[in-house]
Coordinates of C-alpha atoms in Angstrom, one line a residue:
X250 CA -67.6 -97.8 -26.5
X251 CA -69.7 -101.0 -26.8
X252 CA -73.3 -100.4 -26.9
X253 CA -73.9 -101.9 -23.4
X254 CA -71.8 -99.1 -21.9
X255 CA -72.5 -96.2 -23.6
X256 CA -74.1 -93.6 -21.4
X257 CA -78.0 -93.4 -20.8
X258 CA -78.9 -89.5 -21.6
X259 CA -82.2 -89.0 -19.5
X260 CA -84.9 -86.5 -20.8
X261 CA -83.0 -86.2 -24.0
X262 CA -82.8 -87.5 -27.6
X263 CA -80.0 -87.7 -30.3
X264 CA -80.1 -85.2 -33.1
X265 CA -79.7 -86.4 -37.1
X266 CA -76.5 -84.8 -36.7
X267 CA -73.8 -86.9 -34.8
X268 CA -72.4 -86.2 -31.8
X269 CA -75.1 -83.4 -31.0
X270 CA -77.9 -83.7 -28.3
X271 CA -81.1 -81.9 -27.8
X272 CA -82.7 -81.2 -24.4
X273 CA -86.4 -81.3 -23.9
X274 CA -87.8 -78.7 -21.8
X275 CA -88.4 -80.8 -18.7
X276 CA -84.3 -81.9 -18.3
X277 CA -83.5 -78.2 -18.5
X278 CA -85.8 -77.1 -16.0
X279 CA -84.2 -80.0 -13.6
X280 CA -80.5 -79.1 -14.2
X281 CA -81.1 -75.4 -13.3
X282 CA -82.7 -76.3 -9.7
X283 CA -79.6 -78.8 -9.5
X284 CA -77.7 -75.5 -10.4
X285 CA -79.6 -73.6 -8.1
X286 CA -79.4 -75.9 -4.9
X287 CA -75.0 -76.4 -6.2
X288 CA -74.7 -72.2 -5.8
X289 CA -73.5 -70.9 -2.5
X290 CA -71.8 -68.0 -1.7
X291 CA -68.4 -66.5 -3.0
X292 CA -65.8 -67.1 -0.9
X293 CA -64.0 -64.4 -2.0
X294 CA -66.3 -61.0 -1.7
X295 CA -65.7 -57.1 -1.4
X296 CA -66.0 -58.6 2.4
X297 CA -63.6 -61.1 2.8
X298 CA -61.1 -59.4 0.6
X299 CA -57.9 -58.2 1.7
X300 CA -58.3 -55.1 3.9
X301 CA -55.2 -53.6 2.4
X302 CA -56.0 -54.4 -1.4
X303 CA -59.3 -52.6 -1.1
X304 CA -57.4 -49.8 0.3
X305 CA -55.3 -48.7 -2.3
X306 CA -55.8 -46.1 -5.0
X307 CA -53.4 -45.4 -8.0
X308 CA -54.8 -41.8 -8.9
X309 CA -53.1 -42.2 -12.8
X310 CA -55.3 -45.4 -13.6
X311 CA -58.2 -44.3 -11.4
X312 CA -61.6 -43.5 -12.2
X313 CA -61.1 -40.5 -14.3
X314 CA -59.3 -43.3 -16.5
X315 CA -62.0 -45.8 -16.7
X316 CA -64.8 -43.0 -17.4
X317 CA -62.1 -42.2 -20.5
X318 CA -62.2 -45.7 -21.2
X319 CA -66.1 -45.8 -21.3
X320 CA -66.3 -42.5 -23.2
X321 CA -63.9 -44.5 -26.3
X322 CA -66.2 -47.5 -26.5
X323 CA -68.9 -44.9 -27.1
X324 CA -67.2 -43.1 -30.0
X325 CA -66.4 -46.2 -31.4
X326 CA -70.1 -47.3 -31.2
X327 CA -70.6 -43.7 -32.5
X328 CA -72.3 -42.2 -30.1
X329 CA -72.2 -38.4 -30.4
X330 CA -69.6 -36.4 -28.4
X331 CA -68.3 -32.8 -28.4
X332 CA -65.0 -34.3 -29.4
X333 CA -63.9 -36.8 -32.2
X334 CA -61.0 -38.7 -29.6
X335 CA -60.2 -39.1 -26.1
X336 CA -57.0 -38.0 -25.8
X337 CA -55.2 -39.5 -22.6
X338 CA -52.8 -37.0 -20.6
X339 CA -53.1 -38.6 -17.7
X340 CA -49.7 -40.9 -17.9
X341 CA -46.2 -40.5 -19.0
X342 CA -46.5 -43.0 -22.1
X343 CA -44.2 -41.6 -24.5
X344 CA -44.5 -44.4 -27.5
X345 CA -48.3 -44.0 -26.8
X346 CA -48.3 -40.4 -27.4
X347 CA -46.5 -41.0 -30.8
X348 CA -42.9 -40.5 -29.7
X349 CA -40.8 -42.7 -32.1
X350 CA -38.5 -45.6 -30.5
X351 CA -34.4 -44.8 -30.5
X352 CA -33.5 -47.3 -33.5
X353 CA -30.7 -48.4 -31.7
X354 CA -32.0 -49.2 -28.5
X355 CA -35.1 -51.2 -30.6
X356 CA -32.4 -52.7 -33.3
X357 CA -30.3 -54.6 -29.8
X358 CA -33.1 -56.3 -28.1
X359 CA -34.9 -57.0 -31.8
X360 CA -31.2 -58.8 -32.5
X361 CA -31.4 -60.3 -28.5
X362 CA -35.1 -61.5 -29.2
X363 CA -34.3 -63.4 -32.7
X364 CA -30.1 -64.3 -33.2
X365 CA -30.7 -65.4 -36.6
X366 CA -30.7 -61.3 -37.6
X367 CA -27.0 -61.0 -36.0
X368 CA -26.1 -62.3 -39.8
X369 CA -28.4 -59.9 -41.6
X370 CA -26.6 -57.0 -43.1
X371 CA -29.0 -55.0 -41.9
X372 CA -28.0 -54.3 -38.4
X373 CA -24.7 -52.3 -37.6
X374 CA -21.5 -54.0 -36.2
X375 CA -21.9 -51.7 -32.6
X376 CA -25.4 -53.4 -32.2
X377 CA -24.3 -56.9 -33.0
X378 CA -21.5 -56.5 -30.6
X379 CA -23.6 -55.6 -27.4
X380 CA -26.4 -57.9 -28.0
X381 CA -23.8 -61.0 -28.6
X382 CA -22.5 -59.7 -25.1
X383 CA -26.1 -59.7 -23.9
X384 CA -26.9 -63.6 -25.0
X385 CA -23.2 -64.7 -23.4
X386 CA -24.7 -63.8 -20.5
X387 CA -27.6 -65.8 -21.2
X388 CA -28.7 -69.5 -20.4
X389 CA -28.4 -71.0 -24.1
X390 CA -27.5 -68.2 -25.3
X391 CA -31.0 -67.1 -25.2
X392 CA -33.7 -64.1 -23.7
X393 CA -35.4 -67.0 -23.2
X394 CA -34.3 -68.5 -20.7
X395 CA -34.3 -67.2 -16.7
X396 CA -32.0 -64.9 -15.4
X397 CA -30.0 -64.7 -11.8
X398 CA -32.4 -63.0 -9.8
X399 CA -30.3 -59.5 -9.7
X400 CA -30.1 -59.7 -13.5
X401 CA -28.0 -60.6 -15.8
X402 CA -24.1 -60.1 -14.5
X403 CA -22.8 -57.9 -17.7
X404 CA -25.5 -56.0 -17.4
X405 CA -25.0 -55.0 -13.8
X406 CA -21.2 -54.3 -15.2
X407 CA -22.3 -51.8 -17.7
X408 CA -24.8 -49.9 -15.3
X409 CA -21.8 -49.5 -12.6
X410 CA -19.9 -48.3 -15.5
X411 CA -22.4 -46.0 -16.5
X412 CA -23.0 -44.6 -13.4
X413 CA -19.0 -44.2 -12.9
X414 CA -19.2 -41.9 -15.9
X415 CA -22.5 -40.4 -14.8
X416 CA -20.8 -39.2 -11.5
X417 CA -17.7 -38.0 -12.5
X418 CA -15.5 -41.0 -11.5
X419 CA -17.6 -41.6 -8.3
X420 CA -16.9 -45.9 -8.1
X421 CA -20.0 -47.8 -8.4
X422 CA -19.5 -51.9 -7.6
X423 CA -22.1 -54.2 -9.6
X424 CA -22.3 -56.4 -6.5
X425 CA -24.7 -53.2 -5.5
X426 CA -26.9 -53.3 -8.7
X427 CA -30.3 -54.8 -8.9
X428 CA -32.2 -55.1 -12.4
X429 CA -35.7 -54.8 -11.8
X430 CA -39.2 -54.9 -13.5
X431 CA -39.0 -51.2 -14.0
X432 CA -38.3 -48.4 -11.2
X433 CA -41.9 -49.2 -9.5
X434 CA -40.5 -52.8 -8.4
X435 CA -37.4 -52.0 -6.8
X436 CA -39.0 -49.3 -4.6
X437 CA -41.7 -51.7 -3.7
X438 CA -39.2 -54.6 -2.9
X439 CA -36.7 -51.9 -0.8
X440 CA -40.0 -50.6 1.1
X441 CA -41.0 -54.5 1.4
X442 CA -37.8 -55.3 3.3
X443 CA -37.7 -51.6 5.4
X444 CA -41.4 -51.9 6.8
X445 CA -41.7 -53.8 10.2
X446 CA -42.8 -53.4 13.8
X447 CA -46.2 -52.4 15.3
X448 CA -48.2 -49.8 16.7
X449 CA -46.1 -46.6 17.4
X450 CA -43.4 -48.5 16.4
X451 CA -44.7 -49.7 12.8
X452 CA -42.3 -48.0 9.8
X453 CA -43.3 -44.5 9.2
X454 CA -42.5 -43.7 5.3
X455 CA -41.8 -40.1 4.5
X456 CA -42.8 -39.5 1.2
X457 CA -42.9 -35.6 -0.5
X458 CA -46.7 -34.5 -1.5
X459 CA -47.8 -34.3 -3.9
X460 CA -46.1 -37.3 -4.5
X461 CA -46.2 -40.2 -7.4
X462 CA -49.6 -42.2 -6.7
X463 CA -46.7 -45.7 -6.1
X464 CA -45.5 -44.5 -3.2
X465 CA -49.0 -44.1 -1.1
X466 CA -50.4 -47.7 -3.0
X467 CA -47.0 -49.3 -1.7
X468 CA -47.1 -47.9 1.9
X469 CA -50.8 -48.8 2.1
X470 CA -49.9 -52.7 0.5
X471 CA -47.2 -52.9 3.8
X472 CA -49.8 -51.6 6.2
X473 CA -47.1 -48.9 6.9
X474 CA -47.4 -45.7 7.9
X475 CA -47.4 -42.8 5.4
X476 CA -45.4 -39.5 6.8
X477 CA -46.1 -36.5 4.8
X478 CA -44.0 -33.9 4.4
X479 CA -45.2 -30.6 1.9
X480 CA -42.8 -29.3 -1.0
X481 CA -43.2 -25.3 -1.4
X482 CA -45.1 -24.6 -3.9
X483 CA -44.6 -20.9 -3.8
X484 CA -40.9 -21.6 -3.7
X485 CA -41.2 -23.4 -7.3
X486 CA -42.0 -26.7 -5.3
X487 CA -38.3 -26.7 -3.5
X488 CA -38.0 -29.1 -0.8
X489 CA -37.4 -27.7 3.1
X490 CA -35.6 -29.4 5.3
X491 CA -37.5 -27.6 7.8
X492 CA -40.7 -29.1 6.6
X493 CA -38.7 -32.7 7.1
X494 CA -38.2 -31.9 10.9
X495 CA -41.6 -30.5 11.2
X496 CA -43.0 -33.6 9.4
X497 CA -40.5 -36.1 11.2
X498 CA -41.3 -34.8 15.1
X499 CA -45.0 -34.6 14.6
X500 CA -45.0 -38.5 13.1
X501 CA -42.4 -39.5 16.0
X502 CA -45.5 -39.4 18.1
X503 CA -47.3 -42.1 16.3
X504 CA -44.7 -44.2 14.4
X505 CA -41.1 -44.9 14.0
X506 CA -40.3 -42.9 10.6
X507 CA -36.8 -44.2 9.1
X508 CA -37.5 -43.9 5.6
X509 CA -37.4 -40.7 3.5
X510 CA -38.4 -40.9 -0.3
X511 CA -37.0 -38.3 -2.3
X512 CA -38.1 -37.8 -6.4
X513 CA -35.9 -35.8 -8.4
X514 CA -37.2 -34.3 -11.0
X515 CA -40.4 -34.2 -9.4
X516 CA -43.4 -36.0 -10.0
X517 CA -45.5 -34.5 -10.3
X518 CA -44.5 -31.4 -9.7
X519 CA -41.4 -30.9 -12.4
X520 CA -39.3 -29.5 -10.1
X521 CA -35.0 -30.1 -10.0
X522 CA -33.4 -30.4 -6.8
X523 CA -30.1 -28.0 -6.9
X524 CA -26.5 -29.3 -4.9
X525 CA -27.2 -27.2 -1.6
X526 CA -30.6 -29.3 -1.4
X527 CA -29.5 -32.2 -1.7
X528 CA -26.5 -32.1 0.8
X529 CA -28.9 -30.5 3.3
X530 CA -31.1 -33.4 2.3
X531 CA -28.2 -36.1 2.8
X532 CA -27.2 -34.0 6.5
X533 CA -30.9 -34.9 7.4
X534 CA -31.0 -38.5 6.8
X535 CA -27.6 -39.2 8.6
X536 CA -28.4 -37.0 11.6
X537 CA -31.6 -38.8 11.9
X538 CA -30.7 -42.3 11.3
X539 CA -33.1 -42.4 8.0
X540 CA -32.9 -44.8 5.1
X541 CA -32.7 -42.3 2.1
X542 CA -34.6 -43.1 -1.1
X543 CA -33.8 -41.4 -4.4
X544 CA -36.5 -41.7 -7.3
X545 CA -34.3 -40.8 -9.7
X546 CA -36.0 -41.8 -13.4
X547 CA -35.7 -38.6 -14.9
X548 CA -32.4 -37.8 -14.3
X549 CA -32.2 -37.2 -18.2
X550 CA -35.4 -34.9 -18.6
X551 CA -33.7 -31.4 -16.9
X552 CA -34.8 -28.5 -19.5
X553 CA -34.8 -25.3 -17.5
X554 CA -31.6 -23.2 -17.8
X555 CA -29.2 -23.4 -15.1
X556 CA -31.0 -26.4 -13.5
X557 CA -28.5 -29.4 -13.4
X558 CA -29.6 -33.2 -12.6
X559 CA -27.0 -34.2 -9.3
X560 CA -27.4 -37.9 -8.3
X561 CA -27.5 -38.5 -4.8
X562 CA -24.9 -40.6 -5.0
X563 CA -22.8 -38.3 -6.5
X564 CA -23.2 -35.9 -3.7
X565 CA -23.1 -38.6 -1.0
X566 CA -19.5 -39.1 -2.1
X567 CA -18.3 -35.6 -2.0
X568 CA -20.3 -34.8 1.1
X569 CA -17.1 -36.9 2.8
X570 CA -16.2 -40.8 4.1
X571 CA -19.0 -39.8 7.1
X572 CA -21.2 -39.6 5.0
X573 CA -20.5 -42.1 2.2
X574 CA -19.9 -45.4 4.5
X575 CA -23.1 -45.1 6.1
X576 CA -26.0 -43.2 5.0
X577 CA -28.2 -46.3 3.6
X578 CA -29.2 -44.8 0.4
X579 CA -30.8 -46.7 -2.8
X580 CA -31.8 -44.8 -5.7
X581 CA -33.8 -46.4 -9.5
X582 CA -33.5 -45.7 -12.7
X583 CA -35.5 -47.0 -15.3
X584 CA -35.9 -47.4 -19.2
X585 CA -39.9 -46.0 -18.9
X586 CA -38.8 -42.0 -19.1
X587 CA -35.9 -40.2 -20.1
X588 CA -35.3 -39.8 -24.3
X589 CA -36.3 -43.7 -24.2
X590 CA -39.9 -43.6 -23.2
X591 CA -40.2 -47.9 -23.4
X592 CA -42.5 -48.0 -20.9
X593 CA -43.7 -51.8 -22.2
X594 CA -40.2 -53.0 -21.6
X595 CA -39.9 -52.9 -17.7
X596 CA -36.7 -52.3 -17.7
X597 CA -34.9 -50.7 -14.8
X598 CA -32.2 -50.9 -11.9
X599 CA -31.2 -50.0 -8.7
X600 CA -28.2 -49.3 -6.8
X601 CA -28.1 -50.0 -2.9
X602 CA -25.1 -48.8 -1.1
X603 CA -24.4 -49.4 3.0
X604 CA -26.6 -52.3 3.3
X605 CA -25.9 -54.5 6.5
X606 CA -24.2 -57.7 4.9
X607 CA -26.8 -59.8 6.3
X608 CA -29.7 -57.9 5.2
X609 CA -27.7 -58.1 1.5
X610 CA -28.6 -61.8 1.2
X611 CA -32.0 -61.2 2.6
X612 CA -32.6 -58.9 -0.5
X613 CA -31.4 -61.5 -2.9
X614 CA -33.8 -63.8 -1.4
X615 CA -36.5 -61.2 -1.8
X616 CA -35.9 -61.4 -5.3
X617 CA -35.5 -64.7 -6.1
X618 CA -39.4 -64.8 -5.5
X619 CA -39.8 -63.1 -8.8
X620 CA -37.7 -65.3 -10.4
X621 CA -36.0 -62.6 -12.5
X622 CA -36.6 -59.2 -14.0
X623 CA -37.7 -59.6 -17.9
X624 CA -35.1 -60.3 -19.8
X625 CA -36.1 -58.2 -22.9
X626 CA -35.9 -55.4 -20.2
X627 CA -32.9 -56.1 -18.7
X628 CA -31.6 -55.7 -22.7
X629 CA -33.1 -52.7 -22.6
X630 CA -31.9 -51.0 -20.0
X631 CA -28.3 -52.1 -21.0
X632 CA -28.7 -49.9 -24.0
X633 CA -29.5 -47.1 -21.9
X634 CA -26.6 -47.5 -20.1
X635 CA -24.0 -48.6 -22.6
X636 CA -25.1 -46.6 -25.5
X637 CA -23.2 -45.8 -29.1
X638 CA -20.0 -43.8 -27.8
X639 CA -18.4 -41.3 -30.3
X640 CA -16.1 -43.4 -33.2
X641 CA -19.1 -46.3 -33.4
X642 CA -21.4 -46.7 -36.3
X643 CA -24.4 -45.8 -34.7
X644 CA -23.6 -42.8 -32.5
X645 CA -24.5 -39.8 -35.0
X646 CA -27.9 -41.2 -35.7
X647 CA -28.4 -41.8 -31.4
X648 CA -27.4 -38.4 -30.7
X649 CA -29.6 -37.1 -32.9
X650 CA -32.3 -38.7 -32.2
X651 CA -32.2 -38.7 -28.7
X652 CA -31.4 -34.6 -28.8
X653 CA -34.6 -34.1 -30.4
X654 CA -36.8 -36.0 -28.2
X655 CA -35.3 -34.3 -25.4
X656 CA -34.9 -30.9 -27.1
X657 CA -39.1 -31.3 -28.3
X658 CA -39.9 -31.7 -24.3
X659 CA -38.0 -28.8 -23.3
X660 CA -40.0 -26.7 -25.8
X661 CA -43.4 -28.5 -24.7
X662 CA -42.6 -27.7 -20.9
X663 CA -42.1 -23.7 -22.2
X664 CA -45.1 -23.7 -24.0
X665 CA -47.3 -26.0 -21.9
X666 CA -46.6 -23.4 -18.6
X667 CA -46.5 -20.0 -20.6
X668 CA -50.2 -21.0 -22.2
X669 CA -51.3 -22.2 -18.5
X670 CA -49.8 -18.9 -17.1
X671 CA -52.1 -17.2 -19.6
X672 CA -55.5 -18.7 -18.2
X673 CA -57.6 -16.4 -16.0
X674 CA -57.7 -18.8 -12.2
X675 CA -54.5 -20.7 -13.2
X676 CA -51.0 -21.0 -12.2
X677 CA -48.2 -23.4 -13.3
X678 CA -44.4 -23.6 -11.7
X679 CA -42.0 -23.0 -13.8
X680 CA -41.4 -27.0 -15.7
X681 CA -38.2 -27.6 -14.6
X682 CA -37.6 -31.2 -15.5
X683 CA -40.1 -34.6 -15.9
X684 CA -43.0 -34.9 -18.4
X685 CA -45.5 -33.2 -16.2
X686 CA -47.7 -30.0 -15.5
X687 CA -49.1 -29.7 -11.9
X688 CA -51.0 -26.4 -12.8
X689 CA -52.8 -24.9 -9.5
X690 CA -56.6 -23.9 -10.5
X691 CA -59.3 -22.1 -9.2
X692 CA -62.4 -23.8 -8.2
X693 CA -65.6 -21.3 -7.6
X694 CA -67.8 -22.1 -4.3
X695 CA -70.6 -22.9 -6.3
X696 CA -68.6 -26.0 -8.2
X697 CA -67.3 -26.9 -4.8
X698 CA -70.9 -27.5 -3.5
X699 CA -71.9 -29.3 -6.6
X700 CA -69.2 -31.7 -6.6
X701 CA -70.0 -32.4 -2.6
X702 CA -73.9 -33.3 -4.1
X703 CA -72.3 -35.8 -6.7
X704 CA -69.3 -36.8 -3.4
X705 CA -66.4 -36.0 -6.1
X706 CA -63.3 -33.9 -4.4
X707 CA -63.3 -30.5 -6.4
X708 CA -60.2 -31.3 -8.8
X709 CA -62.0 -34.9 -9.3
X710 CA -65.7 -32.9 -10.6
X711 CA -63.3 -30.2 -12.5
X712 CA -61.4 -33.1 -14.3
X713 CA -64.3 -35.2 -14.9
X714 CA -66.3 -32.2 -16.8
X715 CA -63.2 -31.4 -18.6
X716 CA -63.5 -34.9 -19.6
X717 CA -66.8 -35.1 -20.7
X718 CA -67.0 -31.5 -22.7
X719 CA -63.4 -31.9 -24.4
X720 CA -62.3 -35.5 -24.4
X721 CA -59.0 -34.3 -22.4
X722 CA -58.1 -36.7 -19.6
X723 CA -55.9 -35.6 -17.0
X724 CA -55.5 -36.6 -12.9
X725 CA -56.9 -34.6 -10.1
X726 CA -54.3 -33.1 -7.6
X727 CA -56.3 -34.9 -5.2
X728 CA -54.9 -38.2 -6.6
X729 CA -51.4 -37.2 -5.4
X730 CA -52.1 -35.4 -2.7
X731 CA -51.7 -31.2 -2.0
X732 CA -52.3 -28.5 0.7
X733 CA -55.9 -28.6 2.0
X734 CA -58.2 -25.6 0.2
X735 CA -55.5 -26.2 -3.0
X736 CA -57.0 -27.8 -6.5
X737 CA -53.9 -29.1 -9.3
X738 CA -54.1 -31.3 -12.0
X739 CA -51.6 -33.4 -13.7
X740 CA -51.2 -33.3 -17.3
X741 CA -48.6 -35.4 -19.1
X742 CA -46.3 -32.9 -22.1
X743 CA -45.9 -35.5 -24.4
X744 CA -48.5 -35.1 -27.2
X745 CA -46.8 -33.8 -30.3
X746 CA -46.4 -30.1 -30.7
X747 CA -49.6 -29.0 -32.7
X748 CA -51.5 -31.8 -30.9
X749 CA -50.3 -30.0 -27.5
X750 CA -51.5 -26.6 -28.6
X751 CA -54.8 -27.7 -29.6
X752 CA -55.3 -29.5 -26.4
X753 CA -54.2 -26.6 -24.3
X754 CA -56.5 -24.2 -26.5
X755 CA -59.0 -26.6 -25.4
X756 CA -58.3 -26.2 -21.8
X757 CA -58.1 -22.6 -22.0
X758 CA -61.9 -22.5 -23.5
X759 CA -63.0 -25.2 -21.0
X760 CA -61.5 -23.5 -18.2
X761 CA -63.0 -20.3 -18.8
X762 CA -66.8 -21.5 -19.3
X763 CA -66.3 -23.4 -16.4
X764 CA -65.5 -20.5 -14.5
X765 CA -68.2 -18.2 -15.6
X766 CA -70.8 -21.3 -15.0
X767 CA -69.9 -21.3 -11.6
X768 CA -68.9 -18.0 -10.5

């Protein structure tokens, strides 16, 4: 600038260094009361928040999580502990718990993500192939660029193909698939469109408890109404269709129920739904004019003998034309569980059959908010559903690889209850399917009335000392709900084998001092 405009600094002087200024004592004093008289209140405040946001609680990233998170910043600082690590049970993150990626799953999208490696001699023919299909089906060729909102159109192929095969032949028509930003968004965006009305006649949701933290944080985000109904947890935690009339009348009263969640395996209770379930289950939802939901993301974790994963489509078929052309049903899959565990990817479908035409372009238009699903999860979950078949390149090394993740979890289930089963004031289901223990524990009187002084439920005070003494982080029962008077944890069975022992050996000890403390 020319010397006549350059600006006039008041109160202060240039330093020997260019382009630096120095503030005498008198100009700072006057811009902090001009900052003082510019504050005013927030405008956003614990007060003026969003009722509903304030109102939810995901038990799995609660407060048991952020006291872990606390507890790592002071080992790192090296603060003293009883314990060398925090080690975090409390979530079903495989790839965090050292479970190694499938090398073919990783080898499509890494060939989806950067084309220039389909010419490396690196990569097998049968990967090359399905991620070339992949970026057809993408704008310029690229995982770049945005998707149709349902996902990519090959990939909705292959998952009605897949779930064809699944189902014994059951037909499956792609027009009825929805990629989505794992499991967790299509059941929020279903539950989205299902939730209307008001006072007795605002959407109930039936929803199994315990239940998967999701389901309560979604009904709670919709200002809907949240039915419970109890799974049996004397019976292994079976479901009972009599509970679902029991729950169903008593909510009539205040609601207008017309959803009915359903996860299989359970989470987090392990449990696997048998055939004569399921139809009975099915029978329920058409006699009362309920829109059926079927959480079905661990359809491939089933380890118990003489336990068998049946879709609920599958058995909606069979069950007859009655059934099949009108029960409204929707049912998720995702890439975060199974033998995959790529939690990071967000990859996941769902199927929706007997939707109201009208409401079918309502949905897409749902989705179209988001744009699309993530493209390097849509990749994903096309390798879960189109994987190596036998002949291909890569199909000895898939197999085995995804045999011994699964095989490894069936052994860590065995284990994880038999130890539990072992512990004086514990009891644990037999681990049917999943990645979870829900072991039931005792709680004396005396740590009952001490967690009321520091206004923690029990199974929050039991977990939280558990935390502090071993550097084990699990979820309170509490966090997914459970029969009043009854104290569970969660605890994820993903650690590797001799880290698993040691942790439950851990327990064990912990469990037992805490008991003879309080007795």
């Amino acid at each position: 600038y020319p010397k006549a405009h350059a600006p006039v600094r008041v109160g202060c002087q240039a330093s020997p260094r260019e382009g630096t200024v120095r503030w005498s004592s008198a100009a700072k004093a006057s811009v902090v009361k001009i900052n003082e008289k510019a504050s005013r209140e927030k405008i956003l405040t614990l007060e003026s928040m969003n009722p509903l946001v304030k109102a939810l609680e995901y038990a799995v990233r609660g407060p048991i999580v952020l006291k872990a998170g606390e507890i790592e910043k002071e080992l790192r600082k090296g603060i003293k502990k009883p314990f060398t690590e925090v080690i975090k049970a409390n979530i079903g993150d495989a790839h965090a718990m050292g479970q190694r990626p499938i090398t073919f799953l990783r080898q499509v999208v890494a060939l989806c993500t950067y084309p220039n490696l389909l010419d490396s001699p690196n990569f097998p023919e049968d990967a090359k192939k399905r991620a070339k299909r992949i970026l057809q089906g993408c704008g310029g060729n690229s995982l770049g660029s945005y998707t149709a909102s349902p996902g990519i159109n090959c990939i909705r192929e292959d998952v009605a193909s897949y779930i064809e095969r699944r189902d014994g032949g059951v037909p499956a028509d792609p027009d009825n698939i929805y990629l989505t930003t794992g499991a967790s968004d299509g059941i929020t965006t279903i539950l989205k469109i299902l939730v209307s009305g008001g006072g007795k006649s605002r959407t109930g949701v039936m929803i199994p408890i315990p239940q998967y933290p999701l389901y309560s944080a979604a009904i709670s985000d919709l200002d809907a109404i949240q039915v419970n109904y109890y799974l049996d947890e004397e019976n292994c935690w079976a479901l009972d269709v009599n509970e679902l009339r029991r729950s169903l009348k008593e909510a009539k009263a205040y609601c207008n129920p017309k959803v009915l969640c359903i996860i299989n395996p359970g989470n987090p209770t392990g449990q696997v739904q048998n055939r004569k379930c399921t139809e009975d289950v099915i029978h329920f939802a058409w006699e009362e004019k309920l829109f059926l939901l079927a959480d079905e993301v661990y359809q491939d974790n089933v380890y118990s003998e003489g336990c068998q994963f049946h879709s609920f489509k599958k058995i909606l078929y069979e069950m007859g034309p009655e059934y099949y052309n009108n029960v409204e049903l929707a049912s998720f899959h995702s890439t975060s569980k199974g033998y995959m565990g790529e939690c990071g990817y967000r990859g996941g479908y769902m199927e929706v059959l007997n939707l109201h035409p009208e409401i079918k372009g309502q949905l897409v238009k749902l989705l179209s908010f988001r744009l699309c699903p993530p493209v390097s999860g849509q990749a994903a979950m096309d390798v879960v559903v189109n994987p190596p078949i036998p002949g291909e390149e890569s199909y000895s090394q898939f197999i085995k690889e995804k045999e011994s993740v699964l095989n490894n979890l069936a052994k860590k289930a065995k284990l994880t209850e038999d130890m539990f089963n072992k512990i004086p004031g514990m009891h644990c289901n037999p681990l049917q399917g999943a990645m979870y223990a829900f072991p039931r524990i005792f709680i004396p009187s005396k740590a009952i009335e001490e967690a009321k002084v520091h206004k923690m439920a029990p199974d929050m005070f039991y977990c939280m000392k558990l935390l502090e003494e071993t550097g084990i982080c699990v979820v309170p029962g509490s966090g997914f709900g459970q029969k009043v008077g009854s104290y569970h944890f969660r605890m994820t069975i993903l650690p590797p084998a001799e880290k698993l022992k040691i942790l439950l050996e851990k327990m064990k000890d912990f469990h037992i001092k805490f008991l003879e403390k309080y007795a």
